[in-house]
Amino acid sequence: MILLALLLAFSLVFSQETYRFGFTAVVAKEDVKSVEKFLSYLSKKTGYRFVPVFTKSYDEMSYLLSRGMVDFAYICGAPYVEDKDYAGFELLAVPLYRGKPLYYSYVITRREKNYKSILDLRGKPYAFSDPKSNSGSVVPTYILVRNGYRPEDFFKPIVYTYSHSESILAVYYGFVEGASVDSIVFDQVVKKSPEIASQIKVIEAYGPFPITPMVVRSQLDDDVKYALRKVLLSMSRDPEGRKILSEFAIEGFTVVDDSFYNPIRNMIAVIKNSTLAYGYEKSDK
Amino acid sequence: MRNLISKALSLSIGTKLTLTFIALIAITSIPLSFVVVQFSEKIYYENIVKSLKENIISEELQLRYYIINKDYWGLFKFVKGLSEKSSVYEASVVDSNGMVLAHSKPQKYPIGSPYRVKGDIVYPIRGLSSDLGSVILVLDNESIWAEFRPVKLFLMFSALPFTGISLFLGLFISYRIRARLSRIKGSIERINRGQLDELSRVEFLEKDELQEFSDFLFNTISTLRNYYENIDYAQRFYMNLLNTINEIVFVVDEEDKILYTNGRVKQLGYETNDLIGISIERIVETREAGINFKGQKYREVMVKGRNGHTPALMGVVSYDTWKIVTLIDISDRKAMEEKLKRMELLSTLGEMSANFAHELKNAMLPLRLLSSVENFSREDVEVIRNSLSRMSRLVNMFLNFAKPVNVEKTKFKLSLIVDEILFLVSSKVRDKDVELVKEVEDAELITSRDLIEIILINLLSNAVDAVGERGKVGVRAYVEEEVLNIEVWDTGEGISPEDMDRIFEPFYTTKDSGSGLGLAVVMKNVYMLGGNLQVSSQRGRGTTFKVKIPIKGVQDEKHSSD
């Protein structure tokens, strides 16, 4: 479902080639301004015009990519692993988080709570972001399954917020006792909403895991892929680019192989092979 | 309570008006404010409920989707949004079993906990065949009323400016009315002080009842001023008129106190103001029964002046409660009368002289007859003594005639005096051979002997003169009911009717040798004795004189002539 489609900057020439850049729960959707800055920076550097497309779930984004309705997308490692073949996209570049293309799955609670582990939250409402999210769903499911629990039974209930930042809010409001979130998004929130972050603590960090990648539709013209990758890789060397990157709590981009995401493939495989994770299987369909 | 009412009634117009304004405002605005506040509260509350419901309705589709998909986060964001409204205390979405799907206070009501609170607003979310759940809102009444409080206060005190305005209006109107009333009062007070000329119309800006009232007063006072001027003029006119007439005029009240007198009292040496308020009897001396004697309209009175007594003729006209008393100075007239009386006396003196001489001659007659007698018998001596006594009396009487006679009352026998008089005329009787008929009661009287004698002698001597040879003369005297009756009759020619009117005039006589004073003297004497005299005469048959003299009256009163 298309939540929002914005036409950007009329300063750009109309005859420019236009590409749609998809954003998912990997970035805080509230942070439209950073997205705009990012895209206008790309436009300036490449000469192409980029239009943002936001979806609620990774499934929607994969679908849009498969239909050619989105050309680029900033998605999560898990949907990359699961959907790249059927939807026909490939890695464009991966962000550098704390100098590496790796990130963590944080277990967060409110500051005053005494939970020490995700396992202490049994029978409590718990927030997952997207069912397909690596840090917000795959990782906690994997942990529970490895501990012999079925997540749907373990939490009462699992609350899907379809957004890491909203998972943080759900914890903040006390609607859920805990949540598994993307460490990059969490760092963004810490940076931009310290009053919220101050009420929240990270009780566990799982990982590191292969970071959320930027993907491109495989059928897109190589020149475009190349041009964009070039801009992304060189972004950290440019003060303006660095400033924009910092808003996303990343330091730059690099390029990795598909095999880089094997750890996630392994976790998903473990989950799928377990009899405990019917919920996950369900969402897999 | 009655006290309070009377106190309230006697408040000034201004205060009354102001109080009335305030009371009116209070009566109208307080219940009105109350009703408006109540009504507004209701409307306000209903509006809040309505807007909240509309909020829910607008999200209904989405809510249905959330519930079906167990999108707790979506539901939570919805209830969280609702609970952000100040009017909402808590908001929740429960499933069809009343279990919390999302609650704005998640720590208290986590997902899946039972929610038994009876909400202020319960809005069911319907599926196709059954309720999926419902949205339950508990309203924060305190916050709602806190929000409404300024409105409520405004509504409650919105009457205040009107109260203030009406207070001001009341004070202003009352001030105007008082100011206007005091202007009217001021103009009346000037008139009251007698400054009638300063009367002027009071004119106000407001052409209302007060103006009418003021105009009415002005017109009334103008009319009264004209009346007053007319009356003043009339008073001066009549005063002047009264001062020009000769009479002294008094107006006295029921108690004879003098209310008014004209300027003529100056004649008596008084000033007008000296007499006002004093009794008129202090300056008017009446012979009988004060001024209120009903017998005569005009009476002679004596008026006490500063410089002595003045005779006056008093006239009294009585009205209901007051009288007009007029006094005419008759001292001049009195003096004239006195003169006349003296003249009469002088003429009477002349007659008396003749008569006296005649009487004296008669009295001396026995003496002359006895002078030829050598030796006097005892009877002769008695006759002489009587003659002398009579002469002496005649002389005395004559001497006394011209001066005021003090009628001395003596006690005597009626028959004796008749005999004496008959003796005096006996010579005439014998000369004419007159038959004398005498019927005299032997009564004792106390009255003026001299006056009776003079009456008798004159009537008898006239009777003897009136008859011819062998005529008859009669005398009859008796006392009846304290009245002495004396009748003298004769069988003479009688008196002609033309003479009858004049017989009492002095100096009128039909006799050759008469003085014309005889009957005049009789008349005077009868009058002096307070009696009356009747004469009846038939031509050719004779004449009868009847004298009636009240003895009692003579005895009681000491009658003196001037």
mmCIF file of C-alpha atoms in Angstrom, chain A residues 35-268:
data_model
loop_
_atom_site.group_PDB
_atom_site.id
_atom_site.type_symbol
_atom_site.label_atom_id
_atom_site.label_comp_id
_atom_site.label_asym_id
_atom_site.label_seq_id
_atom_site.Cartn_x
_atom_site.Cartn_y
_atom_site.Cartn_z
ATOM 1 C CA VAL A 35 14.631 11.521 3.480
ATOM 2 C CA GLU A 36 14.031 14.600 1.335
ATOM 3 C CA LYS A 37 17.492 15.895 2.029
ATOM 4 C CA PHE A 38 18.972 12.509 1.189
ATOM 5 C CA LEU A 39 17.079 12.249 -2.099
ATOM 6 C CA SER A 40 17.785 15.806 -3.157
ATOM 7 C CA TYR A 41 21.431 15.188 -2.422
ATOM 8 C CA LEU A 42 21.330 12.129 -4.657
ATOM 9 C CA SER A 43 19.563 14.119 -7.377
ATOM 10 C CA LYS A 44 22.130 16.841 -7.199
ATOM 11 C CA LYS A 45 24.971 14.393 -7.470
ATOM 12 C CA THR A 46 23.522 12.104 -10.144
ATOM 13 C CA GLY A 47 21.315 14.460 -12.170
ATOM 14 C CA TYR A 48 18.398 12.042 -11.794
ATOM 15 C CA ARG A 49 15.241 12.831 -10.084
ATOM 16 C CA PHE A 50 14.234 10.711 -7.054
ATOM 17 C CA VAL A 51 10.795 10.375 -5.594
ATOM 18 C CA PRO A 52 10.261 8.748 -2.176
ATOM 19 C CA VAL A 53 7.839 5.892 -1.716
ATOM 20 C CA PHE A 54 6.924 4.752 1.776
ATOM 21 C CA THR A 55 5.375 1.435 2.635
ATOM 22 C CA LYS A 56 4.213 0.068 5.907
ATOM 23 C CA SER A 57 5.635 -3.382 5.491
ATOM 24 C CA TYR A 58 8.584 -5.077 3.816
ATOM 25 C CA ASP A 59 6.144 -7.284 1.932
ATOM 26 C CA GLU A 60 4.646 -4.268 0.245
ATOM 27 C CA MET A 61 8.043 -2.921 -0.684
ATOM 28 C CA SER A 62 9.114 -6.289 -2.116
ATOM 29 C CA TYR A 63 5.917 -6.371 -4.122
ATOM 30 C CA LEU A 64 6.458 -2.858 -5.463
ATOM 31 C CA LEU A 65 10.048 -3.746 -6.392
ATOM 32 C CA SER A 66 8.846 -6.887 -8.136
ATOM 33 C CA ARG A 67 6.344 -4.872 -10.157
ATOM 34 C CA GLY A 68 8.860 -2.186 -11.081
ATOM 35 C CA MET A 69 6.899 0.388 -9.147
ATOM 36 C CA VAL A 70 9.928 1.129 -6.986
ATOM 37 C CA ASP A 71 13.461 1.271 -8.389
ATOM 38 C CA PHE A 72 15.528 1.586 -5.276
ATOM 39 C CA ALA A 73 14.687 0.687 -1.694
ATOM 40 C CA TYR A 74 16.194 0.832 1.711
ATOM 41 C CA ILE A 75 15.070 -2.427 3.268
ATOM 42 C CA CYS A 76 16.045 -4.907 5.911
ATOM 43 C CA GLY A 77 18.394 -7.846 5.610
ATOM 44 C CA ALA A 78 15.673 -10.434 6.204
ATOM 45 C CA PRO A 79 13.373 -9.395 3.386
ATOM 46 C CA TYR A 80 16.449 -9.062 1.211
ATOM 47 C CA VAL A 81 17.299 -12.667 1.895
ATOM 48 C CA GLU A 82 13.735 -13.891 1.481
ATOM 49 C CA ASP A 83 12.418 -11.763 -1.404
ATOM 50 C CA LYS A 84 15.352 -10.916 -3.644
ATOM 51 C CA ASP A 85 14.847 -13.835 -5.940
ATOM 52 C CA TYR A 86 11.107 -13.617 -6.453
ATOM 53 C CA ALA A 87 11.027 -9.805 -6.543
ATOM 54 C CA GLY A 88 14.157 -9.454 -8.658
ATOM 55 C CA PHE A 89 16.385 -7.006 -6.824
ATOM 56 C CA GLU A 90 19.991 -6.969 -5.789
ATOM 57 C CA LEU A 91 22.274 -5.185 -3.354
ATOM 58 C CA LEU A 92 23.150 -1.622 -4.212
ATOM 59 C CA ALA A 93 25.140 -0.611 -1.182
ATOM 60 C CA VAL A 94 25.095 -1.174 2.556
ATOM 61 C CA PRO A 95 25.452 1.495 5.221
ATOM 62 C CA LEU A 96 28.289 1.645 7.649
ATOM 63 C CA TYR A 97 27.174 1.639 11.249
ATOM 64 C CA ARG A 98 29.927 2.408 13.721
ATOM 65 C CA GLY A 99 32.368 1.890 10.906
ATOM 66 C CA LYS A 100 31.026 -1.482 9.831
ATOM 67 C CA PRO A 101 28.092 -2.782 7.758
ATOM 68 C CA LEU A 102 26.770 -4.467 10.868
ATOM 69 C CA TYR A 103 24.078 -3.631 13.373
ATOM 70 C CA TYR A 104 22.290 -5.066 16.399
ATOM 71 C CA SER A 105 18.870 -6.117 17.528
ATOM 72 C CA TYR A 106 18.186 -4.343 20.818
ATOM 73 C CA VAL A 107 15.764 -5.551 23.476
ATOM 74 C CA ILE A 108 14.401 -2.368 25.093
ATOM 75 C CA THR A 109 12.146 -1.718 28.086
ATOM 76 C CA ARG A 110 11.180 1.312 30.046
ATOM 77 C CA ARG A 111 13.878 2.599 32.280
ATOM 78 C CA GLU A 112 12.108 1.761 35.571
ATOM 79 C CA LYS A 113 11.403 -1.864 34.665
ATOM 80 C CA ASN A 114 13.481 -4.650 36.110
ATOM 81 C CA TYR A 115 13.624 -6.982 33.085
ATOM 82 C CA LYS A 116 17.100 -8.283 32.393
ATOM 83 C CA SER A 117 16.412 -10.333 29.298
ATOM 84 C CA ILE A 118 13.850 -10.861 26.586
ATOM 85 C CA LEU A 119 13.074 -14.102 28.382
ATOM 86 C CA ASP A 120 11.883 -12.147 31.444
ATOM 87 C CA LEU A 121 9.067 -10.676 29.333
ATOM 88 C CA ARG A 122 7.084 -13.840 29.168
ATOM 89 C CA GLY A 123 3.333 -13.253 29.175
ATOM 90 C CA LYS A 124 3.781 -9.530 28.555
ATOM 91 C CA PRO A 125 2.806 -7.511 25.526
ATOM 92 C CA TYR A 126 5.869 -7.196 23.330
ATOM 93 C CA ALA A 127 6.422 -5.187 20.222
ATOM 94 C CA PHE A 128 7.787 -6.576 17.006
ATOM 95 C CA SER A 129 8.206 -4.151 14.169
ATOM 96 C CA ASP A 130 7.584 -5.856 10.828
ATOM 97 C CA PRO A 131 7.037 -9.597 10.774
ATOM 98 C CA LYS A 132 9.791 -9.687 8.155
ATOM 99 C CA SER A 133 12.204 -7.438 9.979
ATOM 100 C CA ASN A 134 15.450 -9.029 10.973
ATOM 101 C CA SER A 135 16.118 -7.076 14.152
ATOM 102 C CA GLY A 136 12.437 -6.520 15.006
ATOM 103 C CA SER A 137 11.128 -10.008 14.367
ATOM 104 C CA VAL A 138 13.560 -12.624 13.043
ATOM 105 C CA VAL A 139 16.121 -12.130 15.818
ATOM 106 C CA PRO A 140 13.711 -12.289 18.819
ATOM 107 C CA THR A 141 11.835 -15.187 17.198
ATOM 108 C CA TYR A 142 15.137 -16.975 16.674
ATOM 109 C CA ILE A 143 16.133 -16.343 20.319
ATOM 110 C CA LEU A 144 12.802 -17.638 21.643
ATOM 111 C CA VAL A 145 12.789 -20.623 19.360
ATOM 112 C CA ARG A 146 16.291 -21.443 20.416
ATOM 113 C CA ASN A 147 15.049 -21.274 24.011
ATOM 114 C CA GLY A 148 12.132 -23.510 23.217
ATOM 115 C CA TYR A 149 9.380 -20.954 23.137
ATOM 116 C CA ARG A 150 6.774 -20.209 20.531
ATOM 117 C CA PRO A 151 6.727 -16.356 20.311
ATOM 118 C CA GLU A 152 2.933 -16.192 19.812
ATOM 119 C CA ASP A 153 2.478 -18.043 23.084
ATOM 120 C CA PHE A 154 5.402 -16.458 24.877
ATOM 121 C CA PHE A 155 4.129 -12.883 24.549
ATOM 122 C CA LYS A 156 0.635 -11.822 25.383
ATOM 123 C CA PRO A 157 0.410 -10.605 22.702
ATOM 124 C CA ILE A 158 2.905 -9.673 20.060
ATOM 125 C CA VAL A 159 2.135 -6.169 18.934
ATOM 126 C CA TYR A 160 3.279 -5.434 15.375
ATOM 127 C CA THR A 161 4.061 -1.770 14.968
ATOM 128 C CA TYR A 162 5.600 -2.131 11.488
ATOM 129 C CA SER A 163 8.155 0.454 12.544
ATOM 130 C CA HIS A 164 11.132 0.335 14.849
ATOM 131 C CA SER A 165 10.518 3.890 15.938
ATOM 132 C CA GLU A 166 6.914 3.097 16.768
ATOM 133 C CA SER A 167 8.052 0.062 18.721
ATOM 134 C CA ILE A 168 10.177 2.456 20.752
ATOM 135 C CA LEU A 169 7.088 4.672 21.260
ATOM 136 C CA ALA A 170 5.007 1.645 22.281
ATOM 137 C CA VAL A 171 7.563 0.927 24.981
ATOM 138 C CA TYR A 172 7.731 4.577 25.898
ATOM 139 C CA TYR A 173 3.940 4.752 26.396
ATOM 140 C CA GLY A 174 3.970 1.503 28.328
ATOM 141 C CA PHE A 175 1.667 -0.123 25.814
ATOM 142 C CA VAL A 176 4.161 -2.947 25.546
ATOM 143 C CA GLU A 177 6.631 -4.025 28.181
ATOM 144 C CA GLY A 178 9.416 -4.544 25.717
ATOM 145 C CA ALA A 179 10.390 -4.427 22.055
ATOM 146 C CA SER A 180 13.035 -5.647 19.696
ATOM 147 C CA VAL A 181 14.341 -2.805 17.572
ATOM 148 C CA ASP A 182 16.998 -1.940 15.039
ATOM 149 C CA SER A 183 20.017 -0.415 16.805
ATOM 150 C CA ILE A 184 20.468 2.147 14.007
ATOM 151 C CA VAL A 185 16.892 3.413 14.382
ATOM 152 C CA PHE A 186 17.316 3.405 18.134
ATOM 153 C CA ASP A 187 20.429 5.566 17.780
ATOM 154 C CA GLN A 188 18.474 7.916 15.497
ATOM 155 C CA VAL A 189 15.765 8.271 18.139
ATOM 156 C CA VAL A 190 18.364 8.829 20.836
ATOM 157 C CA LYS A 191 19.781 11.586 18.686
ATOM 158 C CA LYS A 192 16.511 13.230 17.684
ATOM 159 C CA SER A 193 14.195 12.563 20.635
ATOM 160 C CA PRO A 194 16.360 12.401 23.723
ATOM 161 C CA GLU A 195 13.319 12.953 25.994
ATOM 162 C CA ILE A 196 11.863 9.641 24.723
ATOM 163 C CA ALA A 197 15.160 7.809 24.723
ATOM 164 C CA SER A 198 15.850 8.909 28.271
ATOM 165 C CA GLN A 199 12.883 6.856 29.489
ATOM 166 C CA ILE A 200 14.089 3.732 27.732
ATOM 167 C CA LYS A 201 16.946 1.384 28.331
ATOM 168 C CA VAL A 202 18.544 -1.364 26.236
ATOM 169 C CA ILE A 203 18.619 -4.559 28.255
ATOM 170 C CA GLU A 204 20.022 -6.872 25.558
ATOM 171 C CA ALA A 205 21.763 -6.397 22.245
ATOM 172 C CA TYR A 206 21.831 -9.306 19.802
ATOM 173 C CA GLY A 207 24.221 -9.397 16.922
ATOM 174 C CA PRO A 208 26.039 -8.120 15.147
ATOM 175 C CA PHE A 209 23.971 -8.891 12.072
ATOM 176 C CA PRO A 210 24.379 -7.843 8.461
ATOM 177 C CA ILE A 211 23.084 -4.378 8.139
ATOM 178 C CA THR A 212 19.870 -3.180 6.432
ATOM 179 C CA PRO A 213 20.786 -2.866 2.756
ATOM 180 C CA MET A 214 19.874 -0.511 -0.044
ATOM 181 C CA VAL A 215 18.684 -2.612 -2.968
ATOM 182 C CA VAL A 216 18.031 -1.880 -6.597
ATOM 183 C CA ARG A 217 15.720 -3.509 -9.110
ATOM 184 C CA SER A 218 17.862 -5.930 -11.062
ATOM 185 C CA GLN A 219 16.388 -4.844 -14.399
ATOM 186 C CA LEU A 220 17.293 -1.177 -13.897
ATOM 187 C CA ASP A 221 19.824 0.321 -16.265
ATOM 188 C CA ASP A 222 23.364 -0.351 -15.084
ATOM 189 C CA ASP A 223 24.383 3.259 -15.625
ATOM 190 C CA VAL A 224 21.860 4.372 -13.117
ATOM 191 C CA LYS A 225 22.864 1.652 -10.644
ATOM 192 C CA TYR A 226 26.477 2.605 -11.090
ATOM 193 C CA ALA A 227 25.929 6.320 -10.806
ATOM 194 C CA LEU A 228 23.919 5.980 -7.627
ATOM 195 C CA ARG A 229 26.302 3.492 -6.044
ATOM 196 C CA LYS A 230 29.145 5.840 -6.831
ATOM 197 C CA VAL A 231 27.423 8.740 -5.093
ATOM 198 C CA LEU A 232 26.542 6.623 -2.076
ATOM 199 C CA LEU A 233 30.053 5.269 -1.668
ATOM 200 C CA SER A 234 31.558 8.700 -1.904
ATOM 201 C CA MET A 235 28.954 10.376 0.364
ATOM 202 C CA SER A 236 31.068 10.124 3.491
ATOM 203 C CA ARG A 237 33.852 12.091 1.872
ATOM 204 C CA ASP A 238 31.610 15.061 1.322
ATOM 205 C CA PRO A 239 30.673 17.305 4.283
ATOM 206 C CA GLU A 240 27.134 17.753 3.048
ATOM 207 C CA GLY A 241 26.801 13.993 2.550
ATOM 208 C CA ARG A 242 28.207 13.303 5.994
ATOM 209 C CA LYS A 243 25.691 15.600 7.534
ATOM 210 C CA ILE A 244 22.836 13.783 5.865
ATOM 211 C CA LEU A 245 24.262 10.397 6.789
ATOM 212 C CA SER A 246 24.504 11.404 10.395
ATOM 213 C CA GLU A 247 20.777 12.072 10.399
ATOM 214 C CA PHE A 248 20.298 8.408 9.587
ATOM 215 C CA ALA A 249 22.816 7.464 12.262
ATOM 216 C CA ILE A 250 25.187 5.891 9.670
ATOM 217 C CA GLU A 251 28.644 6.884 8.549
ATOM 218 C CA GLY A 252 28.778 5.934 4.934
ATOM 219 C CA PHE A 253 28.215 3.152 2.433
ATOM 220 C CA THR A 254 30.095 0.184 1.258
ATOM 221 C CA VAL A 255 29.528 -2.785 -0.979
ATOM 222 C CA VAL A 256 29.165 -6.371 0.170
ATOM 223 C CA ASP A 257 28.460 -9.737 -1.404
ATOM 224 C CA ASP A 258 25.183 -11.558 -1.203
ATOM 225 C CA SER A 259 26.857 -14.138 1.035
ATOM 226 C CA PHE A 260 27.315 -11.422 3.589
ATOM 227 C CA TYR A 261 23.679 -12.066 4.555
ATOM 228 C CA ASN A 262 24.125 -15.758 5.211
ATOM 229 C CA PRO A 263 23.817 -15.369 9.004
ATOM 230 C CA ILE A 264 20.291 -14.161 8.474
ATOM 231 C CA ARG A 265 19.599 -16.967 6.053
ATOM 232 C CA ASN A 266 20.725 -19.355 8.739
ATOM 233 C CA MET A 267 18.488 -17.882 11.415
ATOM 234 C CA ILE A 268 15.482 -18.002 9.141
#
